[in-house]
Short mmCIF file of C-alpha atoms and ligand atoms in Angstrom, two decimals:
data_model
loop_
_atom_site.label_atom_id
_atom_site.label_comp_id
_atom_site.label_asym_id
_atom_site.label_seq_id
_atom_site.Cartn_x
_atom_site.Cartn_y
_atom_site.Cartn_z
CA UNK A 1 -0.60 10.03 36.30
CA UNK A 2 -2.42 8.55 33.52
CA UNK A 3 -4.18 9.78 29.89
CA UNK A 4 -7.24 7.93 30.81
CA UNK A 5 -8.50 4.88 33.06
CA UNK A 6 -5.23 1.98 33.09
CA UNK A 7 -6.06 -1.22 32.54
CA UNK A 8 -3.11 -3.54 33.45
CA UNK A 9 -0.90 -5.31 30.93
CA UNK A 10 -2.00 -9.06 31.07
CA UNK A 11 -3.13 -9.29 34.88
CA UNK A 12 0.15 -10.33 36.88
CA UNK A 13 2.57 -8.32 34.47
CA UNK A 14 1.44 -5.07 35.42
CA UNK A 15 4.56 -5.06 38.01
CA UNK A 16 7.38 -3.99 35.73
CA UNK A 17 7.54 -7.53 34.75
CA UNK A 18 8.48 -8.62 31.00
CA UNK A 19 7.23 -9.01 28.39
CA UNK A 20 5.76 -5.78 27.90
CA UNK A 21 6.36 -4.61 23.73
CA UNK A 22 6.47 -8.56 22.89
CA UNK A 23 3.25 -9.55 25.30
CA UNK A 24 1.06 -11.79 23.37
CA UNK A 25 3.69 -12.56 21.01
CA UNK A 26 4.86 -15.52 22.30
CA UNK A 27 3.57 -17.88 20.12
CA UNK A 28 5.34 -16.20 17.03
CA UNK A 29 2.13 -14.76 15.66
CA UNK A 30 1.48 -11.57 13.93
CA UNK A 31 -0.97 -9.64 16.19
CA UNK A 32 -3.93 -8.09 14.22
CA UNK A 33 -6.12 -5.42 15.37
CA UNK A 34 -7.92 -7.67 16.79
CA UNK A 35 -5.45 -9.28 19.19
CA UNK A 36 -3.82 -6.40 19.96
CA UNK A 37 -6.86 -5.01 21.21
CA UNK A 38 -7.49 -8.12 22.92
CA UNK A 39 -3.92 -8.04 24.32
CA UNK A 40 -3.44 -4.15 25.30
CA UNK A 41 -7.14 -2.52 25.33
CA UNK A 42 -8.09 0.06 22.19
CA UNK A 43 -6.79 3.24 21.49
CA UNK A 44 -6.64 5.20 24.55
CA UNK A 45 -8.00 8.84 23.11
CA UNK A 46 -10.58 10.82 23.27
CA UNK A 47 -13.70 10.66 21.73
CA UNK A 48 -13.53 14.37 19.96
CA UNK A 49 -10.12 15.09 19.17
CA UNK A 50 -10.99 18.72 18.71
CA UNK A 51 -12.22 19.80 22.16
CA UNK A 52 -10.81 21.78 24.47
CA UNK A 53 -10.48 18.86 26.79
CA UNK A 54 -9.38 16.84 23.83
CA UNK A 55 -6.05 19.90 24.42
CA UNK A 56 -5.98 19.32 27.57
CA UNK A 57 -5.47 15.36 27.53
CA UNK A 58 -3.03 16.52 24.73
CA UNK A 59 -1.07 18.21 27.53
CA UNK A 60 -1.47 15.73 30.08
CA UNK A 61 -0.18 12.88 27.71
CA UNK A 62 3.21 15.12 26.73
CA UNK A 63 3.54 15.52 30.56
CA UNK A 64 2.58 11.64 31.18
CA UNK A 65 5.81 10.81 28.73
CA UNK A 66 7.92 13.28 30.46
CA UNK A 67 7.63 12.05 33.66
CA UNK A 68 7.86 8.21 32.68
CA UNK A 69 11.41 9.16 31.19
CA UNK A 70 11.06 7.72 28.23
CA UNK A 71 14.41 8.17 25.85
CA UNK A 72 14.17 7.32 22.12
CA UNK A 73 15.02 4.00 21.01
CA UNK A 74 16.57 4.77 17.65
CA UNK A 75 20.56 5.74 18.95
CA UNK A 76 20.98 9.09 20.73
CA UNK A 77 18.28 8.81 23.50
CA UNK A 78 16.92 11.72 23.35
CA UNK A 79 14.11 12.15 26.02
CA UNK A 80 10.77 11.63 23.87
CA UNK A 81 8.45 14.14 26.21
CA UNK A 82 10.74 17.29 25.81
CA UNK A 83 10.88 16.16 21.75
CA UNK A 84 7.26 16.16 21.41
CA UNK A 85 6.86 19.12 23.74
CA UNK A 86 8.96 21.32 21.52
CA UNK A 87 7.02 20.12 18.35
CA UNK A 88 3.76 20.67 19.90
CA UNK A 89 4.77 24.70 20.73
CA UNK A 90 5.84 24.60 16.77
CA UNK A 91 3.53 27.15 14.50
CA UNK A 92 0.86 25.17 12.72
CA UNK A 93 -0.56 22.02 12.50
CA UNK A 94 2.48 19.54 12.83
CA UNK A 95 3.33 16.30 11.58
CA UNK A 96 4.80 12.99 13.28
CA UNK A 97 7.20 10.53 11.27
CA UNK A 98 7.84 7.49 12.24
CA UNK A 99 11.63 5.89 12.00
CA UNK A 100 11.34 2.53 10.97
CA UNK A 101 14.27 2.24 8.55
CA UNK A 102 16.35 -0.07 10.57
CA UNK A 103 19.78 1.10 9.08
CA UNK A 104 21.67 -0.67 11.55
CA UNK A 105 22.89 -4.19 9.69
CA UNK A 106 23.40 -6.14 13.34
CA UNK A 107 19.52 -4.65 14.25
CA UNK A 108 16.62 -6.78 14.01
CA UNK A 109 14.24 -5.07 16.72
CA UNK A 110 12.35 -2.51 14.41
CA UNK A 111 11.47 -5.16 11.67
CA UNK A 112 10.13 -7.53 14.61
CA UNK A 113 8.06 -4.83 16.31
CA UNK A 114 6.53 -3.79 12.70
CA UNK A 115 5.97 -7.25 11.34
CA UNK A 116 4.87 -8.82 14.50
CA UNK A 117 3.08 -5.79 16.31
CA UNK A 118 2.18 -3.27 13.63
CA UNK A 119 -0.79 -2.04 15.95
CA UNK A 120 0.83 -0.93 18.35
CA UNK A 121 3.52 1.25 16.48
CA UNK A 122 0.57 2.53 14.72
CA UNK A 123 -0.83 3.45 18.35
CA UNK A 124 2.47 5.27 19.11
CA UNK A 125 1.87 7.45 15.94
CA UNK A 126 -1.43 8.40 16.29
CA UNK A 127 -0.94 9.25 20.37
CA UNK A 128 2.13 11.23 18.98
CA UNK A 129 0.49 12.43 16.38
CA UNK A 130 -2.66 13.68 18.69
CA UNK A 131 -0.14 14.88 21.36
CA UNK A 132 1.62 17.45 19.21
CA UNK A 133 -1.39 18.51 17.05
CA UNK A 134 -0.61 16.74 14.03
CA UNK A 135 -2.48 16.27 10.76
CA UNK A 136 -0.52 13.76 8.66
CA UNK A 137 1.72 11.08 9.79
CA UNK A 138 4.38 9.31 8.02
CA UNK A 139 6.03 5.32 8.49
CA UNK A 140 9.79 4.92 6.90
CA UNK A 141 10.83 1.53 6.16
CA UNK A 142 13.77 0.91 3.54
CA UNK A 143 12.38 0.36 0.32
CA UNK A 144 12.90 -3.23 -1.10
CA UNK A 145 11.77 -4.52 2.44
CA UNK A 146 7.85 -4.93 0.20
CA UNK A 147 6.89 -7.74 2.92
CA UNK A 148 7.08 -5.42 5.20
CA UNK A 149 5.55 -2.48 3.73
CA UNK A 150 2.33 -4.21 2.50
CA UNK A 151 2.07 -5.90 6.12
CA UNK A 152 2.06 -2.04 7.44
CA UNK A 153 -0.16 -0.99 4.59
CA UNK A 154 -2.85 -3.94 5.16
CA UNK A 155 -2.82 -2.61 9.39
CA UNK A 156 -3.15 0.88 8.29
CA UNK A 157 -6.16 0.14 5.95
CA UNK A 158 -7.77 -1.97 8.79
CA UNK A 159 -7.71 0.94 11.24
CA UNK A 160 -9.25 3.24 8.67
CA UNK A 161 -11.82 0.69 8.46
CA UNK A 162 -12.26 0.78 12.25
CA UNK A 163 -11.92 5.05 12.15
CA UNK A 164 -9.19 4.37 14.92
CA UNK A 165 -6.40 6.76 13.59
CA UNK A 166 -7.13 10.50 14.18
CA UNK A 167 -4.69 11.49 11.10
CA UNK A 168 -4.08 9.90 7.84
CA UNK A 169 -0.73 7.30 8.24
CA UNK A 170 1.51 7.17 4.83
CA UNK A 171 3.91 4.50 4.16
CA UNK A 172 7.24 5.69 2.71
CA UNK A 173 9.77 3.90 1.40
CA UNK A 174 13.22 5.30 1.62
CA UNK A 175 16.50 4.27 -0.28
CA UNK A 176 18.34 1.44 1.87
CA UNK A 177 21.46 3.37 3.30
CA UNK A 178 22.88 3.61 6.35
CA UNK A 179 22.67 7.54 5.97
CA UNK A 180 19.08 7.72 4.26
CA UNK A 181 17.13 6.69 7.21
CA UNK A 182 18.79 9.74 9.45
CA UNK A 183 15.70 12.02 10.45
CA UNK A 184 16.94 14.81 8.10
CA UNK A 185 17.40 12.59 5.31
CA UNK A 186 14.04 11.28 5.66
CA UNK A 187 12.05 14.62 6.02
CA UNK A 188 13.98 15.29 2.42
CA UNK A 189 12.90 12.38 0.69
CA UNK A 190 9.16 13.00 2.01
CA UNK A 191 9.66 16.44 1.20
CA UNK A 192 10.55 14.96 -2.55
CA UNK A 193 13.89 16.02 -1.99
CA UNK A 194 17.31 13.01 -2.33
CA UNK A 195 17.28 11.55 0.66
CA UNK A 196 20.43 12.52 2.38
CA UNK A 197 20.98 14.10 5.54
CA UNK A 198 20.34 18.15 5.33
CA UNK A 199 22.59 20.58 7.31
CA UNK A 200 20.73 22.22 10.45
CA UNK A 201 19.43 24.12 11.27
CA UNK A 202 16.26 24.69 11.00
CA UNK A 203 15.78 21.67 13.27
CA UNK A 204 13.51 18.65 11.75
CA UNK A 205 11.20 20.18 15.28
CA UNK A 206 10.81 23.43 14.11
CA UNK A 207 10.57 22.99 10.17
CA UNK A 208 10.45 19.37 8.76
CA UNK A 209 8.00 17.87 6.42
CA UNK A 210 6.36 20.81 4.36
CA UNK A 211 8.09 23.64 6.49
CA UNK A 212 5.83 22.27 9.28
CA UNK A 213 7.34 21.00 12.71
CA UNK A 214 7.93 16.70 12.83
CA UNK A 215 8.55 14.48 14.89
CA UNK A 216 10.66 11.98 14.05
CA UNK A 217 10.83 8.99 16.39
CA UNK A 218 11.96 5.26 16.02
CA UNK A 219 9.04 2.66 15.77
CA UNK A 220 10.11 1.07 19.65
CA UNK A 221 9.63 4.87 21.46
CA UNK A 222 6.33 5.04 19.51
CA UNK A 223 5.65 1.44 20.64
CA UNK A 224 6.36 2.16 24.55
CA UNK A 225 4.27 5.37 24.33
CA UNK A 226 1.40 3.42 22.68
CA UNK A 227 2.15 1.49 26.72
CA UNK A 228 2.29 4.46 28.86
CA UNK A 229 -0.39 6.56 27.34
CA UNK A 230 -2.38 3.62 28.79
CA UNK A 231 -1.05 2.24 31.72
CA UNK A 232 1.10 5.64 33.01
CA UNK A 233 4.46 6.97 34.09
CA UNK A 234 4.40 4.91 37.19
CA UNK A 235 3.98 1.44 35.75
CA UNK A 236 7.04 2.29 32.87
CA UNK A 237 9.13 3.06 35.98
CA UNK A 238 8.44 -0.69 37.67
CA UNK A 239 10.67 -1.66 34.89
CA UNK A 240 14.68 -0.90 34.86
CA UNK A 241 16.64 1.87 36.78
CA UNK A 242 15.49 5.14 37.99
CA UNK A 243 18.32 6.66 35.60
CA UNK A 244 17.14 4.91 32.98
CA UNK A 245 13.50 2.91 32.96
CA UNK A 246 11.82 0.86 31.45
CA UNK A 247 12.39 -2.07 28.47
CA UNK A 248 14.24 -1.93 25.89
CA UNK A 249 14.24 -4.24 22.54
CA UNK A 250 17.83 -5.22 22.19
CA UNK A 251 19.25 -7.37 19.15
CA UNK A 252 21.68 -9.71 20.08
CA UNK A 253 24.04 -11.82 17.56
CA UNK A 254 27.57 -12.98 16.92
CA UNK A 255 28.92 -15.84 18.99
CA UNK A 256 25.86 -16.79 21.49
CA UNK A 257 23.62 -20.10 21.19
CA UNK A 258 20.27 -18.32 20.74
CA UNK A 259 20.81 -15.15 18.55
CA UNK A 260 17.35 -13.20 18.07
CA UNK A 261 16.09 -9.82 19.74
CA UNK A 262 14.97 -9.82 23.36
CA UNK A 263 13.04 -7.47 25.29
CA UNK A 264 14.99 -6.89 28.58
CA UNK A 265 14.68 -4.09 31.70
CA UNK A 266 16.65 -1.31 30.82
CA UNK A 267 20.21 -1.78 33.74
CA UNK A 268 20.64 -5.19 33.24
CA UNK A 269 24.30 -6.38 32.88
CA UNK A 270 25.41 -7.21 29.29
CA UNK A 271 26.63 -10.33 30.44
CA UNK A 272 23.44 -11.04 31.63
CA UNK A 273 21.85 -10.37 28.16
CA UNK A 274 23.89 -12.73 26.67
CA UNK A 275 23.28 -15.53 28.70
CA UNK A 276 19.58 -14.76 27.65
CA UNK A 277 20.73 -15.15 24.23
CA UNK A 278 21.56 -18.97 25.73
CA UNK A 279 25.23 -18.22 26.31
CA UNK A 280 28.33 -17.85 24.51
CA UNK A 281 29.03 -20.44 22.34
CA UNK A 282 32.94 -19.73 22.32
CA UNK A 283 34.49 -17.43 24.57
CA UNK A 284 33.92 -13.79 23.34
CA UNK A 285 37.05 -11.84 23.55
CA UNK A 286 34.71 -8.33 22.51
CA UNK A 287 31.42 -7.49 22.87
CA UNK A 288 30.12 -4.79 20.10
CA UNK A 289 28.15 -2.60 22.26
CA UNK A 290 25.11 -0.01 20.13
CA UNK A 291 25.90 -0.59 16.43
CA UNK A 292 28.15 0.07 13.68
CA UNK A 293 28.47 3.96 15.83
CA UNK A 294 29.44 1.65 18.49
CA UNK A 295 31.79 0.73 20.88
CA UNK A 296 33.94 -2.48 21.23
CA UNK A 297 34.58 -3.09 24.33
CA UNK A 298 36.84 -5.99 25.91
CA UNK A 299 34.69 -9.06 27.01
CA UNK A 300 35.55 -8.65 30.70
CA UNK A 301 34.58 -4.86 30.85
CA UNK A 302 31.37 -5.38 29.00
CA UNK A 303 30.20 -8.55 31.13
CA UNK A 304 28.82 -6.37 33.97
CA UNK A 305 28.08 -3.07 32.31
CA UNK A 306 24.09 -2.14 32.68
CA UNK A 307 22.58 -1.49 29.35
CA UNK A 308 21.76 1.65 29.71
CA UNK A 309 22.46 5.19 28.28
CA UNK A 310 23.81 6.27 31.72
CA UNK A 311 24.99 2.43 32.84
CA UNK A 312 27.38 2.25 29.45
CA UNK A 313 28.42 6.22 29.30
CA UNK A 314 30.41 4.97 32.43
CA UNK A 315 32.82 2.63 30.57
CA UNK A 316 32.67 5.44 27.61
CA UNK A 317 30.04 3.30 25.21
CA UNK A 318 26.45 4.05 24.50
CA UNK A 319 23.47 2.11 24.10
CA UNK A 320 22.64 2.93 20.52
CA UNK A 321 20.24 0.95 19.27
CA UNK A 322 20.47 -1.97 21.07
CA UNK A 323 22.73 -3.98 19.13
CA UNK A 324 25.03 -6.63 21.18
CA UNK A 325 27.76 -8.78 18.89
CA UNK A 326 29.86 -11.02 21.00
CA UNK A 327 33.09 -11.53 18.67
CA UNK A 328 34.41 -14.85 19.46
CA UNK A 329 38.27 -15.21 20.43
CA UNK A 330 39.11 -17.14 17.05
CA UNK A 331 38.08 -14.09 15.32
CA UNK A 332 39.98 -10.54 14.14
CA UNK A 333 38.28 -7.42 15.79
CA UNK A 334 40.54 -5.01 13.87
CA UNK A 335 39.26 -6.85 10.42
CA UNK A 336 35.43 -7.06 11.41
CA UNK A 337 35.70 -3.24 12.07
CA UNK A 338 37.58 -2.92 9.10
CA UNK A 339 34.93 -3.74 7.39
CA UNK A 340 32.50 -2.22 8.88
CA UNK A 341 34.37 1.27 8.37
CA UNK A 342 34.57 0.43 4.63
CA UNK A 343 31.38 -0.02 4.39
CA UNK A 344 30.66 3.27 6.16
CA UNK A 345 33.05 5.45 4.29
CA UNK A 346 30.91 3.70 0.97
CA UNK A 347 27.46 4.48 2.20
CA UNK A 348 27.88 8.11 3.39
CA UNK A 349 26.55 10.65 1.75
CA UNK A 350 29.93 12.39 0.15
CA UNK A 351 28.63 15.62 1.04
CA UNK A 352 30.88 16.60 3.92
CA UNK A 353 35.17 16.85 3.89
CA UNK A 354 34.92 13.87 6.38
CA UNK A 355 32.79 11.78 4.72
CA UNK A 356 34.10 12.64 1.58
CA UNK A 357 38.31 12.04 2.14
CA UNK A 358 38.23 11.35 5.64
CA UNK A 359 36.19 8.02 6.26
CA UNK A 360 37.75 6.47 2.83
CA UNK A 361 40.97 7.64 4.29
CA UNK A 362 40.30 5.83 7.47
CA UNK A 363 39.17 2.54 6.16
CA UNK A 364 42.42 2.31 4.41
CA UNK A 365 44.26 2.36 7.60
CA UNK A 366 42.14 0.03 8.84
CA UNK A 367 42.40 -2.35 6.08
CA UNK A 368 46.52 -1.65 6.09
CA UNK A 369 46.24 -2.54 9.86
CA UNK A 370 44.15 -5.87 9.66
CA UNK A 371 45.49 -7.45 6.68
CA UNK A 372 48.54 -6.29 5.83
CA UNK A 373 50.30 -5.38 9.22
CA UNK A 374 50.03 -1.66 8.81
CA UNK A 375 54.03 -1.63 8.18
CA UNK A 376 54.52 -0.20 11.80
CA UNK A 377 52.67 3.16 12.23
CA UNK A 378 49.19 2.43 11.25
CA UNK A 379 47.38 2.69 15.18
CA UNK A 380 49.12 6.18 14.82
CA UNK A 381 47.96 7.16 11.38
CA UNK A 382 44.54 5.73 12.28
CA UNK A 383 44.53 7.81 15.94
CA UNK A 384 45.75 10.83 13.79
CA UNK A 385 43.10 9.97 10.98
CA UNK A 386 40.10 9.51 13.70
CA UNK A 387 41.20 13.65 15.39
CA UNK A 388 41.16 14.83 11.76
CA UNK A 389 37.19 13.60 10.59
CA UNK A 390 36.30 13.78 14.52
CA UNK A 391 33.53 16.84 14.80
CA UNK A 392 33.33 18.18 11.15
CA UNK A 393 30.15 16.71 9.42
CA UNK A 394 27.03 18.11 9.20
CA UNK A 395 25.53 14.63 10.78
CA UNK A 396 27.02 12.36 13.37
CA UNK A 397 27.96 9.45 10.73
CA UNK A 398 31.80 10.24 10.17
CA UNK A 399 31.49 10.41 14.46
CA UNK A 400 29.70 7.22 14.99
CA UNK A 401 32.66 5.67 12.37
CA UNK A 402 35.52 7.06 14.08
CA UNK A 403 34.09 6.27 17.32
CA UNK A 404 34.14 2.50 16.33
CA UNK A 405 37.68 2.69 15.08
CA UNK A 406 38.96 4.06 17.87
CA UNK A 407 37.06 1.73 20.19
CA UNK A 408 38.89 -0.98 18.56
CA UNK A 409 42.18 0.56 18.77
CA UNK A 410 41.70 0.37 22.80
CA UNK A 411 40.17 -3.26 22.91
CA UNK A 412 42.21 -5.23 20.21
CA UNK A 413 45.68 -2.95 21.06
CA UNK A 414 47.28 -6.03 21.65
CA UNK A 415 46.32 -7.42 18.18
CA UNK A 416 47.15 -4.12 16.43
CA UNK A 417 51.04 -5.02 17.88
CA UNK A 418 50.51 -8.52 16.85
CA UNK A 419 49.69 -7.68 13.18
CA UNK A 420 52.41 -4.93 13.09
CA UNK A 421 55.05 -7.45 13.95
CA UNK A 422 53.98 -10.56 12.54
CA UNK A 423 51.23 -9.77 10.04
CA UNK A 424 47.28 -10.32 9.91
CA UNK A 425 46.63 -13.06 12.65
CA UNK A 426 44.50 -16.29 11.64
CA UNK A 427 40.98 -14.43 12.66
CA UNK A 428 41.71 -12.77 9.29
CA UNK A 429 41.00 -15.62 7.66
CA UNK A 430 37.45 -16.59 9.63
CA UNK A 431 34.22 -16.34 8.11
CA UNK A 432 32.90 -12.13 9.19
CA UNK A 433 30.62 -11.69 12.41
CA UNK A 434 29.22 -8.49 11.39
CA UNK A 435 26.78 -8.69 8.89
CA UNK A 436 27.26 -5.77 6.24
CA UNK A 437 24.67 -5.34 3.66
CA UNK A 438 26.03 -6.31 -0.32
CA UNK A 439 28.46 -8.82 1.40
CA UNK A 440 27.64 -12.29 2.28
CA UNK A 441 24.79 -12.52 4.57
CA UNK A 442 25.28 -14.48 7.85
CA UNK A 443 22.05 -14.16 9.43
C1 FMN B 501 23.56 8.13 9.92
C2 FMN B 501 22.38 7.95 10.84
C3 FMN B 501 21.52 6.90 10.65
C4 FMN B 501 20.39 6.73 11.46
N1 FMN B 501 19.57 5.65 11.26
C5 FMN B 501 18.48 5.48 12.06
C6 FMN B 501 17.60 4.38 11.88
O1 FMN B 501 17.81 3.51 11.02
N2 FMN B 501 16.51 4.28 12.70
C7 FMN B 501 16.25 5.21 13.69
O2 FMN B 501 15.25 5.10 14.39
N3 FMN B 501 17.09 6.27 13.88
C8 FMN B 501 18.17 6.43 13.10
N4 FMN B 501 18.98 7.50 13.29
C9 FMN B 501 18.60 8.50 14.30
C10 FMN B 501 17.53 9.43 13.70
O3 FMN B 501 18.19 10.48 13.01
C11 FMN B 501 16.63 10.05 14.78
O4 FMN B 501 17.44 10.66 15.74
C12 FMN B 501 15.74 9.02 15.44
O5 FMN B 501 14.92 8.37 14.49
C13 FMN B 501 14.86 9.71 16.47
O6 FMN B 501 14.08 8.77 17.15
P1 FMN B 501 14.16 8.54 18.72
O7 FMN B 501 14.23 9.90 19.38
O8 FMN B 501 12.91 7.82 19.03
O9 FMN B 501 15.38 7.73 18.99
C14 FMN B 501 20.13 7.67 12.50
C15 FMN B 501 21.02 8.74 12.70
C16 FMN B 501 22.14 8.87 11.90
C17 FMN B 501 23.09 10.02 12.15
S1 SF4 B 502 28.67 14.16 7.60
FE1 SF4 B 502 28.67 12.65 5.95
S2 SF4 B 502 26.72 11.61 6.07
FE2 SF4 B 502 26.57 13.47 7.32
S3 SF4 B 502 25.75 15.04 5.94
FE3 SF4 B 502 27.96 15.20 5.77
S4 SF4 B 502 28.55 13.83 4.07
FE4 SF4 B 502 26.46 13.32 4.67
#
């Protein structure tokens, strides 16, 4: 089932095969409007956005993502149809927001797609934006990223030139946080609030921006329903598993030859990925699997497991947003996700108990763990620590910490003995693999 006529993806990929968000990006161009017409076709909508058969195609394209399976890109995986489906049955005309905030340190993917393929994000929003009824549409990027802003800026100006987009598109620059650029937290700051996640409900869905119902999806779901509204359910589904289809832009760093973000089939093996990324360059002893609300997982066990929400929820990690670290062996897990954790507890919000005592409590233990030994007890205070914040905040950031920390507990146990016995191992002492924003920068 298709919006209108397909036209295949660059005759000979049409079969599921890659590239599909990256096509015509291979020779590390930007792609105007121009290209990216040339590349994808135009704007697959119709001609008066107001008729009743304009409503109808409405429909059809909310069922068209539904049945392609498409799950959000931007961490939870939320399937995309039944989001814009219950924004579209909101009261009044709605309004469509689109993440590109990039919080994750260790993720690369959103900045690529908007730098590189701002067209086609900006075809997501306005087929989300004419699938729910909206009539204003929003793009978050961090603020300070101006490059990137005034690239977005200078696309959205040329499609009002053209009279592609059927609602105005707003830039807005949000404050560079890990917390800022959750969905809540950017409906406030649009909504001239401070930024910073609200507590639910009402649900962004129901009342967001102005009291009206958003949508608030991450620049890579926009950019793969920009693909299926033209080339259908069907054709997403030639690419990965039937549990999970499709691509997927994944971001892959740490201790690999080729670091850089790759578009690969939703299923394939981690280990796979990596080799992709040209192949460890020492052997990894942990891979980070879905970001800083990630999961460390030991090398072995992450080697075969399909990226995938369903592949990874099988070895109890998540897909996140597509971030893969491979921690070399000379390096200390329990002092990269030390770090990380500090830098957590500093950027949260402060409005919750757990963010407030709990995650600064946490980090502690960590640190006490990784560079000091922990004097004995410090897996158990940290276990104890991680059941105390687990479940209590109004947003899933003092979750997505604990459920790092307690990831590493299970795949650097060994070390965690090591350090309790003998002190912080050498790894201590080796320059960080996780990049955290303020700190050096290793990218
Ligand atoms: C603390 C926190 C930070 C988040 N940061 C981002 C982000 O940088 N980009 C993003 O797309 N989603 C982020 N999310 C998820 C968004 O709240 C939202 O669920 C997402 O943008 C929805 O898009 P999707 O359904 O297409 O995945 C974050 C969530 C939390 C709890
Ligand atoms: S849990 Fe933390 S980040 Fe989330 S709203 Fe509460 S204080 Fe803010």
């Amino acid at each position: 089932m298709t919006l209108l006529a397909p036209r295949p993806v660059h005759p000979g990929r049409a079969q599921g095969h890659l590239p599909r968000l990256l096509a015509g990006l291979a020779d590390g161009s930007r792609a105007g409007l121009h290209l990216h017409e040339a590349t994808f076709g135009p704007l697959p909508l119709p001609a008066e956005p107001a008729s009743a058969a304009a409503r109808r195609a409405a429909s059809r394209l909310i069922d068209v993502v539904e049945r392609s399976g498409l799950t959000g890109r931007g961490g939870a995986g939320f399937p995309t149809g039944r989001k814009l489906r219950s924004v579209a049955a909101g009261h009044g005309p709605a309004v469509v927001v689109a993440n590109g905030c990039e919080g994750e340190p260790a993720s690369r993917k959103d900045r690529l797609l908007l730098s590189r393929a701002p067209h086609l994000v900006l075809d997501g929003v306005a087929l989300a934006a004419f699938a729910v009824g909206a009539s204003q549409a929003y793009v978050a990027v961090h603020a300070g990223e101006e490059r990137l802003a005034a690239g977005l800026e200078a696309a959205v100006q040329a499609r009002e030139v053209a009279g592609i987009d059927p609602v105005p598109v707003r830039i807005v620059r949000v404050e560079p946080r890990y917390v800022a650029s959750e969905q809540t937290a950017i409906v406030q700051r649009i909504n001239d609030g401070p930024g910073l996640p609200t507590f639910t409900p009402p649900r962004t869905h129901e009342r967001g921006v102005g009291g009206r119902p958003t949508a608030v999806n991450n620049v890579e779901t926009l950019a793969h329903l920009a693909l299926i509204a033209r080339y259908g359910n069907s054709w997403f589904r030639q690419a990965g598993v039937p549990s999970a289809p499709g691509t997927a832009l994944v971001t892959v760093s740490g201790s690999v030859a080729r670091p850089g973000v790759y578009e690969i089939e939703l299923g394939t093996p981690a280990g796979e990925v990596l080799m992709i990324a040209g192949g460890p360059t020492e052997r990894p002893q942990a891979i980070l699997v879905g970001g800083y609300f990630g999961t460390w997982l030991p090398a072995e066990a992450a080697w075969p497991a399909p990226l995938s929400h369903p592949g990874l929820r099988s070895v109890g990690a998540a897909m996140g947003a597509g971030i893969i670290v491979a921690l070399p062996e000379s390096s200390c897990g329990l002092a990269e996700t030390a770090r990380v954790v500090r830098y957590l507890a500093d950027e949260s919000a402060g409005q919750c108990g757990p963010c407030a005592f709990g995650l600064p409590a946490l980090a502690d233990a960590l640190a006490d763990l990784a560079y000091h030994g922990g004097r004995g007890d410090a897996a158990e205070r940290i276990s104890r620590l991680i059941r105390l914040i687990e479940g209590r905040g109004a947003c899933r950031h003092p979750d997505g910490a604990t459920q790092l920390a307690g990831s590493a507990l299970a795949a650097f146990g060994d070390d965690a003995r090591w350090h309790g016995r003998r002190g912080p191992c050498h790894g201590v002492q080796r320059p960080p693999v996780l990049p955290v924003p303020g700190d050096v920068e290793y990218w």
